[in-house]
Short mmCIF file of C-alpha atoms in Angstrom, two decimals:
data_model
loop_
_atom_site.label_atom_id
_atom_site.label_comp_id
_atom_site.label_asym_id
_atom_site.label_seq_id
_atom_site.Cartn_x
_atom_site.Cartn_y
_atom_site.Cartn_z
CA MET D 282 268.19 304.12 -59.74
CA SER D 283 271.02 304.70 -57.59
CA GLU D 284 272.38 301.72 -55.38
CA ILE D 285 270.28 301.50 -52.26
CA ASP D 286 272.34 302.87 -49.34
CA TRP D 287 270.76 300.23 -46.64
CA SER D 288 273.52 301.06 -44.16
CA HIS D 289 271.48 303.95 -43.25
CA LEU D 290 268.38 302.07 -41.94
CA ASP D 291 267.75 302.25 -38.12
CA ALA D 292 265.01 301.28 -36.04
CA HIS D 293 263.51 305.04 -36.02
CA LEU D 294 263.08 304.67 -39.83
CA LEU D 295 261.14 301.08 -39.43
CA GLN D 296 258.96 302.47 -36.64
CA LEU D 297 258.23 305.33 -38.89
CA LEU D 298 257.37 303.21 -41.80
CA VAL D 299 254.95 300.94 -39.76
CA ALA D 300 253.51 303.98 -37.75
CA VAL D 301 252.43 305.62 -41.21
CA LEU D 302 251.11 302.50 -42.57
CA GLU D 303 249.13 301.85 -39.74
CA THR D 304 247.77 305.27 -39.10
CA GLY D 305 247.43 306.41 -42.78
CA SER D 306 248.32 309.81 -41.84
CA ILE D 307 251.43 311.91 -41.33
CA THR D 308 249.97 313.87 -38.53
CA ALA D 309 248.81 310.59 -36.70
CA ALA D 310 252.16 308.95 -37.14
CA ALA D 311 253.84 311.88 -35.52
CA ALA D 312 251.40 312.00 -32.52
CA ARG D 313 252.15 308.40 -32.07
CA LEU D 314 255.84 308.80 -32.23
CA GLY D 315 255.97 312.02 -30.02
CA VAL D 316 257.58 313.85 -32.70
CA THR D 317 256.57 316.84 -34.93
CA GLN D 318 255.24 316.57 -38.68
CA SER D 319 258.12 318.08 -39.72
CA ALA D 320 260.45 315.53 -38.40
CA VAL D 321 258.12 312.52 -39.90
CA SER D 322 258.52 314.38 -43.24
CA HIS D 323 262.05 314.45 -42.85
CA LEU D 324 262.58 310.67 -41.82
CA LEU D 325 260.24 309.64 -44.86
CA GLY D 326 262.61 311.53 -47.11
CA LYS D 327 265.52 309.39 -45.92
CA LEU D 328 263.53 306.11 -46.13
CA ARG D 329 262.49 307.03 -49.49
CA ALA D 330 266.19 307.71 -50.35
CA ILE D 331 267.31 304.19 -48.83
CA THR D 332 264.22 302.32 -50.45
CA GLY D 333 264.25 304.15 -53.83
CA ASP D 334 260.66 304.34 -53.64
CA PRO D 335 258.17 307.16 -52.72
CA LEU D 336 256.48 304.56 -50.14
CA PHE D 337 253.49 307.09 -49.76
CA VAL D 338 251.44 309.10 -52.43
CA LYS D 339 248.78 311.63 -52.23
CA ARG D 340 245.03 310.51 -52.73
CA GLY D 341 242.50 313.28 -52.37
CA ARG D 342 243.46 314.72 -48.99
CA GLY D 343 245.20 311.83 -47.75
CA ILE D 344 247.94 309.44 -48.44
CA VAL D 345 248.10 305.90 -49.43
CA PRO D 346 251.08 303.47 -49.28
CA THR D 347 252.63 302.44 -52.53
CA ALA D 348 252.87 298.57 -53.48
CA ARG D 349 256.69 298.69 -52.11
CA ALA D 350 255.44 300.25 -48.96
CA ASP D 351 252.92 297.39 -48.47
CA SER D 352 255.40 294.73 -48.97
CA LEU D 353 257.60 296.19 -46.29
CA ALA D 354 255.39 296.30 -43.73
CA ALA D 355 256.08 292.73 -42.52
CA PRO D 356 259.76 292.74 -42.90
CA ALA D 357 259.91 296.04 -40.81
CA ARG D 358 257.84 294.39 -38.03
CA GLU D 359 259.95 291.39 -38.04
CA LEU D 360 263.36 293.41 -37.99
CA LEU D 361 261.79 295.65 -35.22
CA ARG D 362 260.96 292.32 -33.23
CA GLN D 363 264.63 291.05 -33.79
CA MET D 364 266.25 294.25 -32.89
CA GLU D 365 264.19 294.32 -29.48
CA GLN D 366 265.29 290.83 -28.94
CA PHE D 367 268.71 291.57 -29.76
CA ALA D 368 268.94 294.38 -27.02
CA ARG D 369 267.09 292.31 -24.66
CA GLY D 370 268.81 289.13 -25.18
CA PRO D 371 267.20 285.80 -25.55
CA GLN D 372 264.81 284.74 -22.99
CA PHE D 373 266.49 282.09 -20.66
CA GLU D 374 265.05 278.62 -20.27
CA PRO D 375 266.74 276.26 -17.90
CA ALA D 376 265.29 273.20 -19.53
CA ARG D 377 266.74 273.97 -22.80
CA TRP D 378 270.24 274.73 -21.37
CA ALA D 379 272.69 272.60 -23.06
CA ALA D 380 276.31 273.18 -21.63
CA GLN D 381 279.16 272.03 -19.55
CA LEU D 382 279.60 273.66 -16.27
CA THR D 383 282.71 273.62 -14.18
CA ILE D 384 282.76 274.57 -10.54
CA ALA D 385 286.03 274.63 -8.53
CA ALA D 386 285.71 273.58 -4.70
CA ASN D 387 287.70 271.77 -2.19
CA ASP D 388 286.33 268.89 -0.54
CA PHE D 389 284.69 270.55 2.28
CA GLN D 390 282.25 272.83 0.30
CA ARG D 391 282.45 270.29 -2.41
CA ASP D 392 280.55 267.54 -0.38
CA LEU D 393 278.46 269.93 1.66
CA LEU D 394 276.72 271.78 -1.45
CA LEU D 395 277.35 270.51 -4.74
CA PRO D 396 275.52 267.18 -4.57
CA VAL D 397 272.37 269.27 -3.74
CA VAL D 398 273.21 271.82 -6.63
CA ALA D 399 273.79 268.68 -9.02
CA GLN D 400 270.47 267.48 -8.28
CA ARG D 401 268.71 270.85 -8.72
CA LEU D 402 270.41 270.83 -12.09
CA ARG D 403 269.23 267.30 -13.19
CA GLU D 404 265.80 268.32 -12.14
CA ALA D 405 265.68 271.74 -13.96
CA ALA D 406 268.37 271.53 -16.49
CA PRO D 407 269.04 268.12 -17.76
CA GLY D 408 271.10 269.54 -20.59
CA VAL D 409 273.78 270.79 -18.26
CA ALA D 410 276.91 268.38 -17.41
CA LEU D 411 278.48 269.47 -14.40
CA ARG D 412 282.31 269.03 -13.82
CA ILE D 413 283.64 269.64 -10.39
CA VAL D 414 287.60 270.41 -10.04
CA PRO D 415 289.63 271.16 -6.98
CA SER D 416 290.07 274.78 -6.27
CA GLY D 417 293.37 274.79 -3.92
CA ALA D 418 294.02 278.05 -2.80
CA PRO D 419 292.40 279.67 -5.95
CA GLY D 420 294.00 282.52 -8.07
CA ALA D 421 292.00 285.06 -10.48
CA GLU D 422 293.47 283.19 -13.39
CA LEU D 423 291.07 280.36 -12.58
CA LEU D 424 288.02 282.34 -13.64
CA ARG D 425 289.72 284.73 -16.08
CA SER D 426 290.82 281.72 -18.11
CA ASP D 427 287.53 280.27 -18.13
CA ALA D 428 288.86 277.03 -16.67
CA CYS D 429 285.74 277.15 -14.53
CA GLN D 430 282.57 279.35 -14.26
CA MET D 431 282.48 279.63 -10.50
CA VAL D 432 284.67 278.95 -7.55
CA ILE D 433 283.32 278.05 -4.01
CA SER D 434 286.17 279.05 -1.54
CA PRO D 435 286.71 281.12 1.85
CA ARG D 436 289.79 282.46 -0.07
CA PRO D 437 288.23 284.48 -3.00
CA PRO D 438 290.93 285.61 -5.16
CA ASP D 439 291.83 289.26 -5.48
CA GLY D 440 291.02 291.22 -8.70
CA THR D 441 288.83 294.12 -9.66
CA ASP D 442 287.24 291.89 -12.16
CA ILE D 443 286.32 289.15 -9.67
CA LEU D 444 283.03 289.27 -8.15
CA GLN D 445 281.93 287.44 -5.05
CA LYS D 446 278.94 286.61 -2.55
CA ARG D 447 278.98 285.23 0.65
CA LEU D 448 277.06 282.10 1.23
CA PHE D 449 277.38 281.19 4.94
CA ALA D 450 279.95 281.26 8.00
CA ASP D 451 280.81 278.15 9.87
CA HIS D 452 282.99 277.91 13.11
CA TYR D 453 285.57 275.60 13.95
CA ARG D 454 285.48 272.74 16.23
CA VAL D 455 288.00 270.31 17.64
CA PHE D 456 287.47 266.54 16.18
CA TYR D 457 288.96 263.64 17.89
CA ASP D 458 288.33 259.72 18.52
CA PRO D 459 286.63 259.47 21.84
CA CYS D 460 287.80 255.95 22.03
CA MET D 461 291.41 257.18 22.31
CA ARG D 462 291.10 260.32 24.28
CA SER D 463 288.78 262.93 25.63
CA ALA D 464 288.36 266.50 24.43
CA PRO D 465 290.73 269.26 24.98
CA ALA D 466 288.81 271.11 27.70
CA GLU D 467 292.01 273.51 28.68
CA VAL D 468 294.38 275.57 26.28
CA ALA D 469 297.30 273.96 27.79
CA ASP D 470 295.76 270.45 26.81
CA TYR D 471 294.93 271.58 23.23
CA LEU D 472 298.50 272.96 22.58
CA ALA D 473 300.19 270.05 24.05
CA ALA D 474 298.49 267.38 22.05
CA ASP D 475 299.62 266.46 18.32
CA HIS D 476 297.45 267.67 15.58
CA VAL D 477 296.55 266.52 11.92
CA THR D 478 295.76 269.58 9.51
CA VAL D 479 295.04 270.36 6.11
CA ALA D 480 297.70 272.12 3.82
CA TYR D 481 296.46 272.53 0.19
CA GLU D 482 299.88 274.20 -0.65
CA ALA D 483 303.41 273.40 0.51
CA HIS D 484 304.32 275.69 3.30
CA ARG D 485 300.85 277.18 3.65
CA GLY D 486 298.46 275.91 6.30
CA LEU D 487 295.26 277.08 7.55
CA ASP D 488 294.64 280.88 7.80
CA LEU D 489 293.57 279.59 11.34
CA ASP D 490 296.91 278.90 12.36
CA ARG D 491 298.36 282.29 11.35
CA GLN D 492 295.79 284.08 13.59
CA LEU D 493 296.41 281.58 16.67
CA GLU D 494 300.24 282.33 16.30
CA GLU D 495 299.40 286.07 16.38
CA ARG D 496 297.83 285.38 19.78
CA GLY D 497 300.87 283.27 20.90
CA HIS D 498 299.29 279.97 20.41
CA HIS D 499 301.33 277.31 18.19
CA ARG D 500 299.90 273.71 17.35
CA ARG D 501 302.24 270.87 16.98
CA PHE D 502 301.63 269.24 13.35
CA ALA D 503 302.14 265.42 13.46
CA VAL D 504 300.45 264.91 10.09
CA ARG D 505 299.54 267.40 7.03
CA VAL D 506 296.93 266.14 4.45
CA PRO D 507 296.04 267.57 1.27
CA GLY D 508 292.19 267.60 1.93
CA PHE D 509 289.64 267.22 4.77
CA ALA D 510 288.36 263.98 3.38
CA ALA D 511 291.80 262.65 4.43
CA LEU D 512 291.47 263.64 8.28
CA PRO D 513 289.33 260.62 9.71
CA ALA D 514 291.98 257.98 8.70
CA PHE D 515 294.52 259.94 10.71
CA VAL D 516 292.17 260.88 13.51
CA ARG D 517 290.51 257.28 14.11
CA GLY D 518 292.37 255.03 16.43
CA THR D 519 294.78 257.81 17.43
CA PRO D 520 295.03 260.68 20.00
CA LEU D 521 295.45 263.12 17.32
CA LEU D 522 293.22 266.15 17.26
CA ALA D 523 291.84 268.11 14.14
CA THR D 524 290.66 271.45 14.26
CA ALA D 525 288.20 271.87 11.15
CA PRO D 526 284.78 273.43 10.27
CA SER D 527 282.09 272.17 12.54
CA LEU D 528 279.85 271.14 9.24
CA LEU D 529 282.40 268.57 8.35
CA SER D 530 280.81 266.55 11.21
CA ARG D 531 277.90 266.17 8.41
CA THR D 532 280.18 264.84 5.83
CA ALA D 533 283.86 263.75 5.95
CA LEU D 534 284.14 263.90 9.85
CA ALA D 535 280.95 262.11 10.59
CA GLY D 536 281.46 259.68 13.28
CA LEU D 537 284.13 261.53 15.16
CA ALA D 538 283.34 263.50 18.54
CA SER D 539 283.92 266.87 18.44
CA ALA D 540 284.25 269.78 21.06
CA PRO D 541 284.66 273.47 21.05
CA VAL D 542 288.12 275.02 20.33
CA PRO D 543 289.32 275.95 23.71
CA VAL D 544 291.30 278.94 21.97
CA PRO D 545 289.45 282.10 20.28
CA CYS D 546 289.03 281.13 16.58
CA PRO D 547 287.88 282.99 13.82
CA GLN D 548 284.69 282.52 11.68
CA LEU D 549 284.97 280.58 8.46
CA PRO D 550 283.26 282.42 5.58
CA MET D 551 282.34 280.69 2.42
CA TYR D 552 281.91 282.48 -1.02
CA MET D 553 280.78 281.99 -4.33
CA VAL D 554 283.15 283.80 -6.69
CA TRP D 555 282.81 284.46 -10.27
CA HIS D 556 284.14 286.78 -13.12
CA VAL D 557 282.77 289.99 -14.08
CA ARG D 558 281.85 288.89 -17.51
CA HIS D 559 279.21 286.51 -16.01
CA GLN D 560 277.43 289.09 -14.13
CA GLN D 561 274.58 289.97 -16.31
CA ASP D 562 274.47 286.64 -18.22
CA ALA D 563 271.09 285.04 -17.38
CA ALA D 564 272.17 281.38 -17.48
CA HIS D 565 274.96 282.24 -14.78
CA ARG D 566 272.43 284.37 -12.81
CA TRP D 567 270.08 281.43 -12.75
CA LEU D 568 273.09 279.20 -11.53
CA ARG D 569 274.12 281.57 -8.70
CA GLU D 570 270.35 281.47 -7.55
CA GLN D 571 270.55 277.52 -7.67
CA MET D 572 273.83 277.77 -5.41
CA GLU D 573 271.97 280.12 -2.90
CA ALA D 574 268.95 277.77 -2.80
CA ALA D 575 271.10 274.77 -2.08
CA VAL D 576 272.78 276.60 0.88
CA GLY D 577 269.19 277.28 2.30
CA ALA D 578 268.20 273.76 1.90
CA VAL D 579 271.44 272.27 3.42
CA LEU D 580 272.05 274.84 6.22
CA PRO D 581 268.68 275.84 7.70
CA ALA D 582 268.97 278.24 10.66
CA ALA D 583 267.29 275.86 13.13
CA LEU D 584 269.78 273.33 12.35
CA LEU D 585 272.83 275.36 12.76
CA GLY D 586 271.61 277.47 15.80
CA GLY D 587 273.42 280.69 15.81
CA PRO D 588 274.22 283.62 13.80
CA ALA D 589 277.81 282.29 13.23
CA ALA D 590 276.81 279.47 11.02
CA VAL D 591 273.45 280.52 9.36
CA PRO D 592 273.63 281.72 5.62
CA ALA D 593 274.97 285.03 5.77
CA GLN D 594 274.47 286.75 2.39
CA CYS D 595 276.19 289.66 1.42
CA LEU D 596 273.82 292.95 0.77
CA THR D 597 276.03 293.66 -2.31
CA GLN D 598 278.05 291.89 -5.02
CA GLN D 599 281.60 293.75 -5.46
CA PRO D 600 284.88 293.00 -6.39
CA ARG D 601 287.04 291.03 -4.34
CA GLY D 602 289.62 293.79 -3.74
CA ALA D 603 287.17 295.88 -2.12
CA VAL D 604 286.25 293.33 0.56
CA ALA D 605 288.05 291.95 3.54
CA HIS D 606 287.50 288.35 4.78
CA ALA D 607 288.10 286.58 7.86
CA GLY D 608 290.68 283.69 7.90
CA GLY D 609 289.78 280.51 6.58
CA VAL D 610 290.47 277.26 4.53
CA ALA D 611 290.98 276.64 0.93
#
């Protein structure tokens, strides 16, 4: 007998074998598979050549399987099951997920959202260890290199392989120490004051200031700090002003007074950002769902009170390069 050429075996041949075994008829197997009897006969010929066995022989007016065909029934069904599972992928079960997950976020979005995400992971996916790293002004390589699996930032990096989804939009307020000064009610008062601001990179401040300067407004900075968590130490006990996202009143800037900014300011959008290779991954899709659920839990519409600050999810997920975004902070 010649060597078995198993490389020609495919799902169609396995389905054919099972169909003929179960129906006991070439005609019935053809009807089940939606092919002609001649096609079934042709495929059976290929299967016989591969196995080196006649598989089915005549008995009276019908056919019966050979002992080899009977022995192949169970392996054929198992191979078909495995091939279907291969095509569909394994069923994702959060409770069985074991991984170290890295999310890049700066202190504003980190303290606002990620404690809730961490709690959801502990409850639903206890095998996942969450690592949080600063994102700074994130670049595409942060995601391309798999240094992290997700970035939370108002500045999604450019790249046709980078995907994003808007989580919410905040607005700016002026924070100050009410024991040291009153709120700046007029533009002149606001611009005459000394300010403390956040700069994640040298020579690069908030996009807010770039837009204010385009309108002819220039703030005078007395202090620049590397994150929002540092602002209170420089505002308390001083007349300094800090213009920052309003939601910081719930975290780093809790306890300071705040007032509307007396000059027009852009909204601050916040995005979750990931690499396209994770788009169809069941575990990552579940993670994105947990992030959106955390936003809904932390930022209810009734609390935020207005369309500028409610969660504003994009209708589509698309490459960063195709979407323009409003100025924001890192």
